[in-house]
Structure formats: C-alpha cells, structure tokens
Short mmCIF file of C-alpha atoms (C1' of nucleotides) in Angstrom, two decimals:
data_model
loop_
_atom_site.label_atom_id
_atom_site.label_comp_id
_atom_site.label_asym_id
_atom_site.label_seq_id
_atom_site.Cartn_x
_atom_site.Cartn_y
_atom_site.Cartn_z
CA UNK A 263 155.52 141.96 81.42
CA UNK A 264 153.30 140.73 78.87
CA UNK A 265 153.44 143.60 76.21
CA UNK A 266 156.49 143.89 73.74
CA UNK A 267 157.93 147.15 72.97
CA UNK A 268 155.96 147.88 69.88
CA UNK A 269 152.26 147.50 69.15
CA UNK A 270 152.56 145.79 66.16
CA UNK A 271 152.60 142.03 67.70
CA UNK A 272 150.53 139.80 66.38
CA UNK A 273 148.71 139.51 69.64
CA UNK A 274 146.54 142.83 69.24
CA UNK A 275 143.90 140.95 67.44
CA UNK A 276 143.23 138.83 70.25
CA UNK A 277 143.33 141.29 73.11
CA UNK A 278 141.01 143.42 70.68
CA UNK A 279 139.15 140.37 70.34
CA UNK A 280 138.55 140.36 73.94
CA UNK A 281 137.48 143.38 74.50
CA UNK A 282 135.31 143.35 71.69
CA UNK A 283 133.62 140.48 73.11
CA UNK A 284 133.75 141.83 76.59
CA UNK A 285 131.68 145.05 75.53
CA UNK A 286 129.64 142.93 74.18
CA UNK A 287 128.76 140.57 76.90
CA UNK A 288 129.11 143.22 79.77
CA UNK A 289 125.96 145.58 77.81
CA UNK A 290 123.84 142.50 77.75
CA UNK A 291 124.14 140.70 80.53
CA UNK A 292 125.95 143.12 83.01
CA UNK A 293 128.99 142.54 85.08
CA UNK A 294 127.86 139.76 87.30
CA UNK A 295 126.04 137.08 85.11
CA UNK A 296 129.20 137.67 82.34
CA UNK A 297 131.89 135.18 82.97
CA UNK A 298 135.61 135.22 81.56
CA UNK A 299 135.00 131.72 80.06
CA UNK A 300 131.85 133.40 78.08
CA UNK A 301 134.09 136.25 77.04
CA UNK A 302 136.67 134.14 75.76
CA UNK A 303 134.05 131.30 74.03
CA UNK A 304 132.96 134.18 72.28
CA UNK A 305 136.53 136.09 71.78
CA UNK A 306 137.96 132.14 70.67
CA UNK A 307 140.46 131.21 73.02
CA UNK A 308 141.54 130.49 76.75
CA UNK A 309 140.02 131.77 80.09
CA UNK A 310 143.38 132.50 81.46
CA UNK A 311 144.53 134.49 78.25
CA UNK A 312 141.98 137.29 79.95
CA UNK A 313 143.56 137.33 83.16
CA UNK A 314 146.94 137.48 81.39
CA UNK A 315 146.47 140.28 79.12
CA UNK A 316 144.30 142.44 81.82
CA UNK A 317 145.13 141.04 85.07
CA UNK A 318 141.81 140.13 86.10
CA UNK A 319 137.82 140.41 84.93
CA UNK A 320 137.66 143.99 87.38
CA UNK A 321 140.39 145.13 85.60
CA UNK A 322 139.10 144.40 82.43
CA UNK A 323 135.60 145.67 82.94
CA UNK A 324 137.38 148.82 84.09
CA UNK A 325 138.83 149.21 80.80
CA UNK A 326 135.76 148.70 78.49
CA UNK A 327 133.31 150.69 80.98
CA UNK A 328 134.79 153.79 80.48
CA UNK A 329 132.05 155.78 78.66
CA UNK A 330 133.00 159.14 77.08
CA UNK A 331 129.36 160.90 76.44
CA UNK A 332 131.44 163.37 73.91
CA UNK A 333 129.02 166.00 75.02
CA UNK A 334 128.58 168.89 72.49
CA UNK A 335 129.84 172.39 73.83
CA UNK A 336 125.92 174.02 75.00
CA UNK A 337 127.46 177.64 75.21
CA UNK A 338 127.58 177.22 71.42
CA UNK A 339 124.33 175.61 70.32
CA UNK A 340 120.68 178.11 70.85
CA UNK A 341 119.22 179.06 73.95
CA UNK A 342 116.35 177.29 73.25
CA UNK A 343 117.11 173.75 71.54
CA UNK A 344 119.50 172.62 74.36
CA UNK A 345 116.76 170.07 75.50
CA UNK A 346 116.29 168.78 71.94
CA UNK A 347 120.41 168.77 71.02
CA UNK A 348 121.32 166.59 74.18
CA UNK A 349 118.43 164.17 73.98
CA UNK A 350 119.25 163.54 70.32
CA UNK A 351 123.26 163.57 70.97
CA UNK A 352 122.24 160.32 73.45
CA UNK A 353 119.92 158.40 71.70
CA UNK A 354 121.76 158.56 68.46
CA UNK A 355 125.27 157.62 70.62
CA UNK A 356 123.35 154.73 72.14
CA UNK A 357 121.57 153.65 68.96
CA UNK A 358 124.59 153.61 67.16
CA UNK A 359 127.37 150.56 66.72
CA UNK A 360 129.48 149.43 69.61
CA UNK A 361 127.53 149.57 72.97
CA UNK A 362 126.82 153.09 72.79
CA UNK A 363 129.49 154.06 73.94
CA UNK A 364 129.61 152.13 77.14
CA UNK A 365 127.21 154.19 79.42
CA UNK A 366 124.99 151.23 78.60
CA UNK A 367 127.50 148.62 79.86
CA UNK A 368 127.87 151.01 83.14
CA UNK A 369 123.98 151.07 83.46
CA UNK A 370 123.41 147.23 83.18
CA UNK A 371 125.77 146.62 86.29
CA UNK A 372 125.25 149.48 87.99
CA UNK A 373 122.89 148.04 89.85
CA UNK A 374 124.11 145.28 91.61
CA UNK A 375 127.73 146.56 91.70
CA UNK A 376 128.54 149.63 93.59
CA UNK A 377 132.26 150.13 91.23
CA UNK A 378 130.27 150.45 88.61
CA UNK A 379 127.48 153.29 90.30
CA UNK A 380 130.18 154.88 91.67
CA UNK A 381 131.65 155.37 88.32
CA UNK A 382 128.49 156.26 87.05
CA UNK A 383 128.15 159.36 89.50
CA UNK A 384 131.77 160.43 88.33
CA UNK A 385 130.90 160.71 84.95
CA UNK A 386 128.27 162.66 85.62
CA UNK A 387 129.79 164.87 87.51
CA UNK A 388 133.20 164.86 85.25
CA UNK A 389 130.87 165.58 82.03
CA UNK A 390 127.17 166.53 82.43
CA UNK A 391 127.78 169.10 85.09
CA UNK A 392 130.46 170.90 83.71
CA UNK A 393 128.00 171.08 80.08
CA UNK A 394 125.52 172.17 82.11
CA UNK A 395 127.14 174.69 83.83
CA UNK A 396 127.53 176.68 80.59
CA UNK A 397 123.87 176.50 80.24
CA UNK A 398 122.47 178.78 83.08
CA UNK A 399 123.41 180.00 86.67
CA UNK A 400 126.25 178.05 87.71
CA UNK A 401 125.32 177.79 90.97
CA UNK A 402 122.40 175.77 90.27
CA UNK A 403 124.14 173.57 88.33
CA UNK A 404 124.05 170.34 90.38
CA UNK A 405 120.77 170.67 90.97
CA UNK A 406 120.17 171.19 86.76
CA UNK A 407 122.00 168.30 86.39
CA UNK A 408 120.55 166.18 88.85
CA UNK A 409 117.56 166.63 87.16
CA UNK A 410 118.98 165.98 83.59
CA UNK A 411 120.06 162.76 85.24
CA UNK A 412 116.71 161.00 85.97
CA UNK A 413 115.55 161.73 83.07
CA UNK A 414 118.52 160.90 80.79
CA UNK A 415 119.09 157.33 82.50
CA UNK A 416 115.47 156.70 82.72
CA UNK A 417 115.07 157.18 79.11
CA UNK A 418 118.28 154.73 78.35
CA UNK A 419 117.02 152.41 80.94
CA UNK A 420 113.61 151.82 80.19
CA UNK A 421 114.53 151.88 76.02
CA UNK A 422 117.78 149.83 75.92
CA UNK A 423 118.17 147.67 79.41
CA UNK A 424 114.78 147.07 80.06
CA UNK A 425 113.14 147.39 76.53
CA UNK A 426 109.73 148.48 78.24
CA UNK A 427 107.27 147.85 74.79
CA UNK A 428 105.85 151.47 74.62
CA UNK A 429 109.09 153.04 74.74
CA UNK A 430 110.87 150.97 72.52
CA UNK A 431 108.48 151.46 70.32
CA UNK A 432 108.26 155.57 70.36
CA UNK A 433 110.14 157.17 67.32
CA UNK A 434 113.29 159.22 67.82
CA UNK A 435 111.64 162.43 66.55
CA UNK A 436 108.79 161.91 69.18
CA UNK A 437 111.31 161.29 71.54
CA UNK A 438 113.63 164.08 70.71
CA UNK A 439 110.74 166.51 70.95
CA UNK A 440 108.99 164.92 74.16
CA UNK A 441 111.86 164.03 76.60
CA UNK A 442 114.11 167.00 74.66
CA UNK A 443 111.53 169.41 76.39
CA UNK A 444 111.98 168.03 79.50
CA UNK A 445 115.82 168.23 78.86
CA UNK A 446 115.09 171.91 78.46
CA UNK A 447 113.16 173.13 80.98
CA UNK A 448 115.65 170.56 83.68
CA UNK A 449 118.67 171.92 81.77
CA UNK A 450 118.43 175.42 81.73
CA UNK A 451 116.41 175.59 84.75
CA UNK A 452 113.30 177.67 83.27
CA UNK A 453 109.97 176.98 83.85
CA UNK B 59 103.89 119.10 102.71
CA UNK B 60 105.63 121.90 104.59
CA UNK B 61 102.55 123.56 105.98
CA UNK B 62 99.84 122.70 108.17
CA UNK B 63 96.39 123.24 107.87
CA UNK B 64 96.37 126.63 110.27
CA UNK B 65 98.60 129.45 110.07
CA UNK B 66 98.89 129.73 113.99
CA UNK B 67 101.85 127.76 113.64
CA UNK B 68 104.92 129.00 115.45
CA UNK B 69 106.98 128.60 111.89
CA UNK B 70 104.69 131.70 110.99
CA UNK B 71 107.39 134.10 112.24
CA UNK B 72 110.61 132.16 110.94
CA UNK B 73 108.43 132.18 107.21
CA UNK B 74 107.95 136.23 108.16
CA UNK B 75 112.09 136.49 109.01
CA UNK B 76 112.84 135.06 106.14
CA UNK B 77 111.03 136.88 103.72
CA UNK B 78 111.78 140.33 105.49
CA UNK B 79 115.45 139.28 105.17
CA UNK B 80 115.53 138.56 101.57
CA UNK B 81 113.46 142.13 100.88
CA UNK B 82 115.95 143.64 102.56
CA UNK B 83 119.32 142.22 100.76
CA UNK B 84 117.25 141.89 97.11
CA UNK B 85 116.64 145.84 97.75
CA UNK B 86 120.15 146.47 98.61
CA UNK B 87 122.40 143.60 96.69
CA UNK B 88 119.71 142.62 94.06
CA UNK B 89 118.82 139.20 93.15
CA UNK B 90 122.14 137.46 92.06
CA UNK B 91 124.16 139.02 94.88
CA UNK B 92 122.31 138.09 97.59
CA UNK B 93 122.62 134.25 98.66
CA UNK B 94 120.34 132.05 100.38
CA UNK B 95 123.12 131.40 102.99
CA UNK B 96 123.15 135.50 103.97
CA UNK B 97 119.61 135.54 104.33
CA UNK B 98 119.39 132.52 106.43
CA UNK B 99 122.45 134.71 108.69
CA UNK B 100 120.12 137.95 108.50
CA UNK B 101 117.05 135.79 109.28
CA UNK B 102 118.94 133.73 112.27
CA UNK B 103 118.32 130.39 110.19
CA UNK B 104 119.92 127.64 108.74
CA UNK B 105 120.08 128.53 104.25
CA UNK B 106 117.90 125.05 103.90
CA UNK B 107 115.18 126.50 105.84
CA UNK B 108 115.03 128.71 102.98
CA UNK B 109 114.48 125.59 100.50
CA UNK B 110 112.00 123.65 102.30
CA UNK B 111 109.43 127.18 103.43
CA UNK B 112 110.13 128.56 99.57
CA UNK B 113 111.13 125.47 97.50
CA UNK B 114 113.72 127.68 95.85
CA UNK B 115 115.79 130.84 95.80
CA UNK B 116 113.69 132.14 92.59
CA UNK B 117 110.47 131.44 94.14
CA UNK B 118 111.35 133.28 97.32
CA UNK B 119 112.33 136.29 95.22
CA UNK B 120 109.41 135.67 93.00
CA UNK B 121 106.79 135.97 96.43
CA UNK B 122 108.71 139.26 97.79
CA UNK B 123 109.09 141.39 94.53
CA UNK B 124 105.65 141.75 93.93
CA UNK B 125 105.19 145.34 94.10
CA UNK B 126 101.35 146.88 94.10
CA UNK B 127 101.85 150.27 93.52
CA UNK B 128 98.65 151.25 95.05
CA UNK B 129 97.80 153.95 92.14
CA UNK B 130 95.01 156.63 93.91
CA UNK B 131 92.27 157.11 91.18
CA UNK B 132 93.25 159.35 88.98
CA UNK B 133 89.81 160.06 87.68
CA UNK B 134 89.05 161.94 90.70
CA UNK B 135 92.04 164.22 91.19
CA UNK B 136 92.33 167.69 90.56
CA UNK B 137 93.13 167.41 86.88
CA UNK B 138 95.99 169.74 87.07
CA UNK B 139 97.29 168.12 89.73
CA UNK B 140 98.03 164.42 88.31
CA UNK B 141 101.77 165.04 88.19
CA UNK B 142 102.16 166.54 91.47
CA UNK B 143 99.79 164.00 93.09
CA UNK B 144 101.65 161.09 90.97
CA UNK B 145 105.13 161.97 92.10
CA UNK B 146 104.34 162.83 95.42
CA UNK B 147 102.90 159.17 95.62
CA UNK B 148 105.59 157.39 94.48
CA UNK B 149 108.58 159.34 96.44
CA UNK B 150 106.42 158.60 99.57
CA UNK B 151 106.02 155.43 99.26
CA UNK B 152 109.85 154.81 98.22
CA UNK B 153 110.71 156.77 101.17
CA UNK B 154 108.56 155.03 103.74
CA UNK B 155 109.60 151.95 105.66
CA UNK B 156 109.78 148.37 104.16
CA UNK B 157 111.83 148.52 101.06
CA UNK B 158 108.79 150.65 99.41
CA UNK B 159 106.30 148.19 98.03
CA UNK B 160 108.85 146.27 96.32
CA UNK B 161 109.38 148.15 93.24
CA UNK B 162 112.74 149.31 94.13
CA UNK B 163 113.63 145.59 94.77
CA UNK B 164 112.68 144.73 91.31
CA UNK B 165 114.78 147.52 89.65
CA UNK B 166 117.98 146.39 91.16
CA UNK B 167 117.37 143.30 89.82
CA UNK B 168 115.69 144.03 86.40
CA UNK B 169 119.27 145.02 85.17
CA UNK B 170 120.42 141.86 85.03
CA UNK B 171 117.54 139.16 85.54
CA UNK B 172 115.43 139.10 82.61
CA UNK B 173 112.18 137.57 84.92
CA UNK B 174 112.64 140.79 87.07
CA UNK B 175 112.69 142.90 83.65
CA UNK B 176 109.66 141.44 82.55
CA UNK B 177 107.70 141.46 85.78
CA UNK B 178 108.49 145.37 86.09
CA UNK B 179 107.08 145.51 82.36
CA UNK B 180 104.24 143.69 83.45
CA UNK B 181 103.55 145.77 86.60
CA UNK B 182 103.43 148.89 84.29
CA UNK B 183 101.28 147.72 81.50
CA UNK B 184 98.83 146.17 84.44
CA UNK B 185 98.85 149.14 86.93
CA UNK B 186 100.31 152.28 85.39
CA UNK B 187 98.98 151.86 82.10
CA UNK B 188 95.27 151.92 83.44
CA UNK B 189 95.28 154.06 85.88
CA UNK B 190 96.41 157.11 82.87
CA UNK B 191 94.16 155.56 80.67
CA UNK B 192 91.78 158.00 82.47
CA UNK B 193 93.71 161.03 82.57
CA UNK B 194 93.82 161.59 78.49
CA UNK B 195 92.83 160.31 75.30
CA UNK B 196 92.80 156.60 75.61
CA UNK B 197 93.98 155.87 72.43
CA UNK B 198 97.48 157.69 74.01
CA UNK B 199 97.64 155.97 77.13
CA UNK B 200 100.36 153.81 75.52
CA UNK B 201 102.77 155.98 74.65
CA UNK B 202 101.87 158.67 78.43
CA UNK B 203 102.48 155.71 80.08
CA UNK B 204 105.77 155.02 78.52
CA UNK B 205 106.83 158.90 79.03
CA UNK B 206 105.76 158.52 82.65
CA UNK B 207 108.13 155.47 82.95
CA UNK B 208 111.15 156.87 82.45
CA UNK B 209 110.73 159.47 84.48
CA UNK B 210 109.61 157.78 87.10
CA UNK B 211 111.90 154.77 86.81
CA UNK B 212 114.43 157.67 86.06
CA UNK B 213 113.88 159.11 89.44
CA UNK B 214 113.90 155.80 91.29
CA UNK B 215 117.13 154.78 90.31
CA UNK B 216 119.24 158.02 90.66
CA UNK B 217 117.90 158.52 94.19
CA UNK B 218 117.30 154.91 95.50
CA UNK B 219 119.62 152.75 93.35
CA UNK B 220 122.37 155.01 92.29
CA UNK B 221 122.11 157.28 94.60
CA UNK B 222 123.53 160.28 92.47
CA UNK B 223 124.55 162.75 95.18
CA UNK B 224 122.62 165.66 93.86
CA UNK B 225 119.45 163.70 93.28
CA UNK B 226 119.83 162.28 96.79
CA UNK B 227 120.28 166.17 98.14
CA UNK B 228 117.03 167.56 96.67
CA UNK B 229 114.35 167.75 99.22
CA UNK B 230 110.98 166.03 98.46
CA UNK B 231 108.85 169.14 97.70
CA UNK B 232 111.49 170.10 94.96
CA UNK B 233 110.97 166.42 93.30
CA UNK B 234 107.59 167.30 93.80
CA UNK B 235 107.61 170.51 92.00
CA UNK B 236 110.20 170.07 89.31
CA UNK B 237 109.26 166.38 88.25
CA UNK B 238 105.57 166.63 88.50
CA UNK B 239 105.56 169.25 86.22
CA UNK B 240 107.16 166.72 83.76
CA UNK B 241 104.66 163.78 85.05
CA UNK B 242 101.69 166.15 84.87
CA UNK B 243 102.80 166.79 80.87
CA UNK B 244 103.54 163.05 80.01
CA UNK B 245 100.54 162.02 81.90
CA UNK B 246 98.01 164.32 80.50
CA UNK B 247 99.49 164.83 76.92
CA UNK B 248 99.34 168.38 77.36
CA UNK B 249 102.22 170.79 75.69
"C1'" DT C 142 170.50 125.98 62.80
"C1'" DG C 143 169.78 127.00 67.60
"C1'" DC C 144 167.77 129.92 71.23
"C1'" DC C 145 164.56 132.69 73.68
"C1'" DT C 146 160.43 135.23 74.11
"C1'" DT C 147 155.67 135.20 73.09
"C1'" DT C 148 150.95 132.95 72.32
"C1'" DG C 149 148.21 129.58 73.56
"C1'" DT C 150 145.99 125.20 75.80
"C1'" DC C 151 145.09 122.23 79.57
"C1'" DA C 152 144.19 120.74 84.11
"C1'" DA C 153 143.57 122.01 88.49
"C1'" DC C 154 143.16 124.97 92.75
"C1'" DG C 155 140.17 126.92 96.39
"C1'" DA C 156 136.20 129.40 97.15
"C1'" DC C 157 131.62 129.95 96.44
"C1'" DT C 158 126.78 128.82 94.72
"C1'" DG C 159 121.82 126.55 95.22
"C1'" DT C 160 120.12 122.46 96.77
"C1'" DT C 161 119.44 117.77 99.13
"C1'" DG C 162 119.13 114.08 102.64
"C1'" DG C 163 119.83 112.51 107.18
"C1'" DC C 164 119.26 113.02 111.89
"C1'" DA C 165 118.52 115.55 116.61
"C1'" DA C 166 115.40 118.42 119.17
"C1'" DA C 167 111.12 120.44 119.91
"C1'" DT C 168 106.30 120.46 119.60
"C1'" DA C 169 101.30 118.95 118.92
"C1'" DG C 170 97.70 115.54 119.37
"C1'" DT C 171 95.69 112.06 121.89
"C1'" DA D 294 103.06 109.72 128.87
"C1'" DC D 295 103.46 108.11 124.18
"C1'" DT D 296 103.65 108.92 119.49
"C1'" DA D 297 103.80 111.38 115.12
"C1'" DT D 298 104.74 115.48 112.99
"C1'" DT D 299 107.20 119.52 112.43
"C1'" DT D 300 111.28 122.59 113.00
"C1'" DG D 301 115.96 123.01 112.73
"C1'" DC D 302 121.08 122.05 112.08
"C1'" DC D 303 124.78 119.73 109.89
"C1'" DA D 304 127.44 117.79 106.27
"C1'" DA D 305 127.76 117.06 101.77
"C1'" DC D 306 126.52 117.03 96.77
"C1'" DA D 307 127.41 118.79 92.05
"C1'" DG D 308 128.23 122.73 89.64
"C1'" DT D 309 130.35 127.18 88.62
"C1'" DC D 310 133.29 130.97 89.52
"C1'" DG D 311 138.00 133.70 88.97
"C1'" DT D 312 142.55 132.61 88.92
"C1'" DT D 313 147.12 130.06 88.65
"C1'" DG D 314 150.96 127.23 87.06
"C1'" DA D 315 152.99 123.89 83.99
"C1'" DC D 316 153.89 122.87 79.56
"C1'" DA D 317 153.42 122.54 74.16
"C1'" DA D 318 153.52 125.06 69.56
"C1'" DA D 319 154.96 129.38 67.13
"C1'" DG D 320 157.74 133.10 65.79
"C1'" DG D 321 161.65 136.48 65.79
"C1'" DC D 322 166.53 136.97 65.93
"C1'" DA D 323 171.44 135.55 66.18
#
DNA sequence: TGCCTTTGTCAACGACTGTTGGCAAATAGT
DNA sequence: ACTATTTGCCAACAGTCGTTGACAAAGGCA
C-alpha cells in the first residue's frame, strides 16, 4: 500500500498537487490530449509518482471527474422561477473557482471518450431527474429532463468549451432570463 | 504531383474510400482517436496512401469536416414557423445518411481540437448568423444567433454525441414541437 | 546511532502515433 | 511491345504515450 495510517503525511500536498493540476489540465484540454508527464510538469514532480498514488491516468481522471451539480431542492423554490433558479445555480457553479465543479472536465472528454459520456448520462439521471421530478408530473420526468439537458449542456458547451464569441459575450442576467425561460417551460413541462 | 490532369482516373474511387472512411471514424471516434492506419483498414488501403492523396492527417480531416448547413431562406418562411422549420431542418439532416453534412463530425472533435472549435465558430458566424439576420432586428442577430447555438448545438450533442437515453427516445415531431418553440423565440426575439 | 518505511528521480520498456522512402505491380501512352 | 507514370505495399523512422522497476535521499521510530 502506498497510504500510511493517518492523513497527516507529508505527502498530501503532492497528491493534492496532482489533482489540482489534473482538474486543471483535464477542463482544458480534455482527457485525451492531457498527458501524465503534463500533469506532473505542472504538479512538480515525477510521471510515475501519478501512477503510484492513483494507479493509473483512468483512475485518476475517475477521481477528479466526479461532478456534484449540488442541485437546489425545486419543491422548495416558486412555481414559476424554476427556469431562472437552475440556469443561474449552473452558470454561477461553472463561473466560479475550480473547474466548475467538474461537469466541465466531463464535457471536454465526453466526446471522444465513451467513460466519460457514459458518466455524463449517470449524472443526469442520478441528479437532474430526480430535481425534476419534484417539479411536475413524474411520469414525464425523463422526457422534462431530457429537454433540460440540451439546453443546459448546450449553454456550458458553446460558453465555456467552445467559447462561441456571441455567447461568451451575453451577460449572466440576459442569460438567466433568456435560457432560464427555456429552463422553465422544458422543466416544468408547460407551454 | 499526385494527380493527373483528368479525374477519370481509377485512383478516383480509392481518394472517395478514403475520405468516406475517415467521415465515418471522425463522426464516431473524433479527430485524435481515429488513426490514419484504421482508416486505411476501413478504406482497404495501405495508412501511406493516406499521406501521399491528402499530404497529411490534418488536411484530410480539414477536406471532410466542412459542413454546409444548407440554411432554407428564412426570409420566405412562414414567420411563425422559423423554429419549427429550423429544427426540423437540422434533425433531418443529422438523421439522414452520410454522417449529416459534417457538422456532427466537427463537434466530436471541437472538444478537444482547437482548429475544429474555431471552424464550428466560423461556420456559425458565416451561415447561421446570416441567415437570422433576416428573421429580426439586425442589430440582434448577434446575440439570436448565439441563443440559437446552444440549443441547437445542445440538441446535437445529447442525441448524436452523447446520446442521453431520453433525448435519443423522443420521436422527431416532439423535437420538433418542444425545441422549435425555443428556436422560434431565440430566432425571432420574440417573448 | 541504526533501521525501515516513505517520497522521489531516473532510465527504460513496449506499444502506439504520423510520416517517409524504397521498391514491386499495374496501368497509360505511344 | 516498350516505356514512363501511377498505384500500392512494406519496412522503418523518430517521437510520444502510459507504465514499470531499480535505486538514491529523507524522515520517523527504536
């Protein structure tokens, strides 16, 4: 084993270190075109220290790319700014320190590597449906959601992975009240 | 040179194997995880075939990702009808045979290639852009046009990319219905 | 002090990548 | 039929990838 009993070892700062870095690396450049030796140029020390501490670069993307969307309960926020309280919860998430969060990360490889779209449709399903659910006739929930999905990762992938001009450029009031519409009518399934 | 002065030369259908291989494993692998050697194996060809009819791997993938969306004038569609008409475009095209124009080979690849980012910004500003500039105010056609891209984009990659199961379920008249409604609001600029 | 685990570097491995040059077979032109 | 060009395969290159094992410094503990 490579982990003492206690976490106190001197060694935390490097393996935090690495995964610092590897967030880092893995939202800009995606799973693929992000080597270990990159990782640990940037985290300052060895390539093989990565496959020590994590076993391997899957494992290790596996461990940063875990994104946790922290939705907000929706059977507790008003009937009619559900649309405008998600959209804001993501962009400010996403606009925030730290990757966002890692749904970023997730998005950039997504792509080109079926783990990582796989993953993507699980936390989805773990977390959007189930928030969604609360927010109109459970039955049509998957379809609510599915909705709430192209629009959501549109949004994050034209803004922050593909930096289209004239949506990087939109405010996040405008966008909280232009896609947050959208949110609502998808999310709550009225028309 | 590689090429003669016709194009009745029998090379005319490797050059056409070739280039329908690599549109078919950029669509499904994207750019970095397809090699030259797989599409010389899909294509029945030696990989330096590939070299001397394309002079590289880039410029292969720069010839075959050039998507034309083929945008109907929008000047002379029912004006409440832009969204539905828009949508219904797009899916049908996506859905229909050869990779669909080439857009959805670009957007597995625009992740992580920053040429295929840029080229699907391009295509927008040169093609999208335009083509609303005539269904508003065109002093907004900017900021429509960015709306309509992430929902559009949105929709491409949770159906044909991602393939989120309950965007993959919902039947083309629904996309039709539910997302046009959202096209025909960021299109127009109407509330 | 001596010992043993931990932290780290270094060099190298086998596999893969895009690309190149040489040479056989096929084809076109006359 | 003879020749020159083109089409294709093969082997190899230089580089990079993730990963491994050996071995040197560092630190805790007796």
């Amino acid at each position: 084993m490579t982990k003492p009993k206690g976490s106190t070892a001197k060694s935390d700062r490097t393996r935090l270190a690495i995964e610092s870095a590897a967030r880092e690396l893995f939202a800009s450049y995606g799973f693929e075109r992000t080597t270990v030796r990159e990782i640990a140029r940037v985290a300052g020390i060895d390539a093989s220290m990565i496959i020590r501490y994590f076993g391997s670069k899957d494992a290790l993307f596996a461990l940063v790319a875990m994104p946790d969307l922290r939705l907000p309960d929706l059977g507790e926020v008003d009937r009619g700014k559900i649309g405008e309280t998600l959209v804001r919860h993501f962009i400010e998430q996403w606009e925030g320190s730290e990757g966002g969060g890692g749904l970023p990360i997730l998005l950039r490889s997504a792509s080109s590597n079926d783990d990582a779209a796989k993953k993507l449709a699980e936390i989805f399903a773990a977390q959007v449906l189930p928030a969604l659910a609360r927010a109109g006739d459970p039955a049509t929930a998957a379809n609510r959601a599915g909705l709430v999905a192209t629009q959501i990762l549109g949004l994050a992938l034209t803004r922050y992975v593909l930096k289209l001009p004239p949506v990087v450029a939109m405010s996040i009031e405008q966008l909280v009240d232009d896609v947050g519409a959208t949110i609502q009518r998808y999310g709550t399934g009225e028309r």
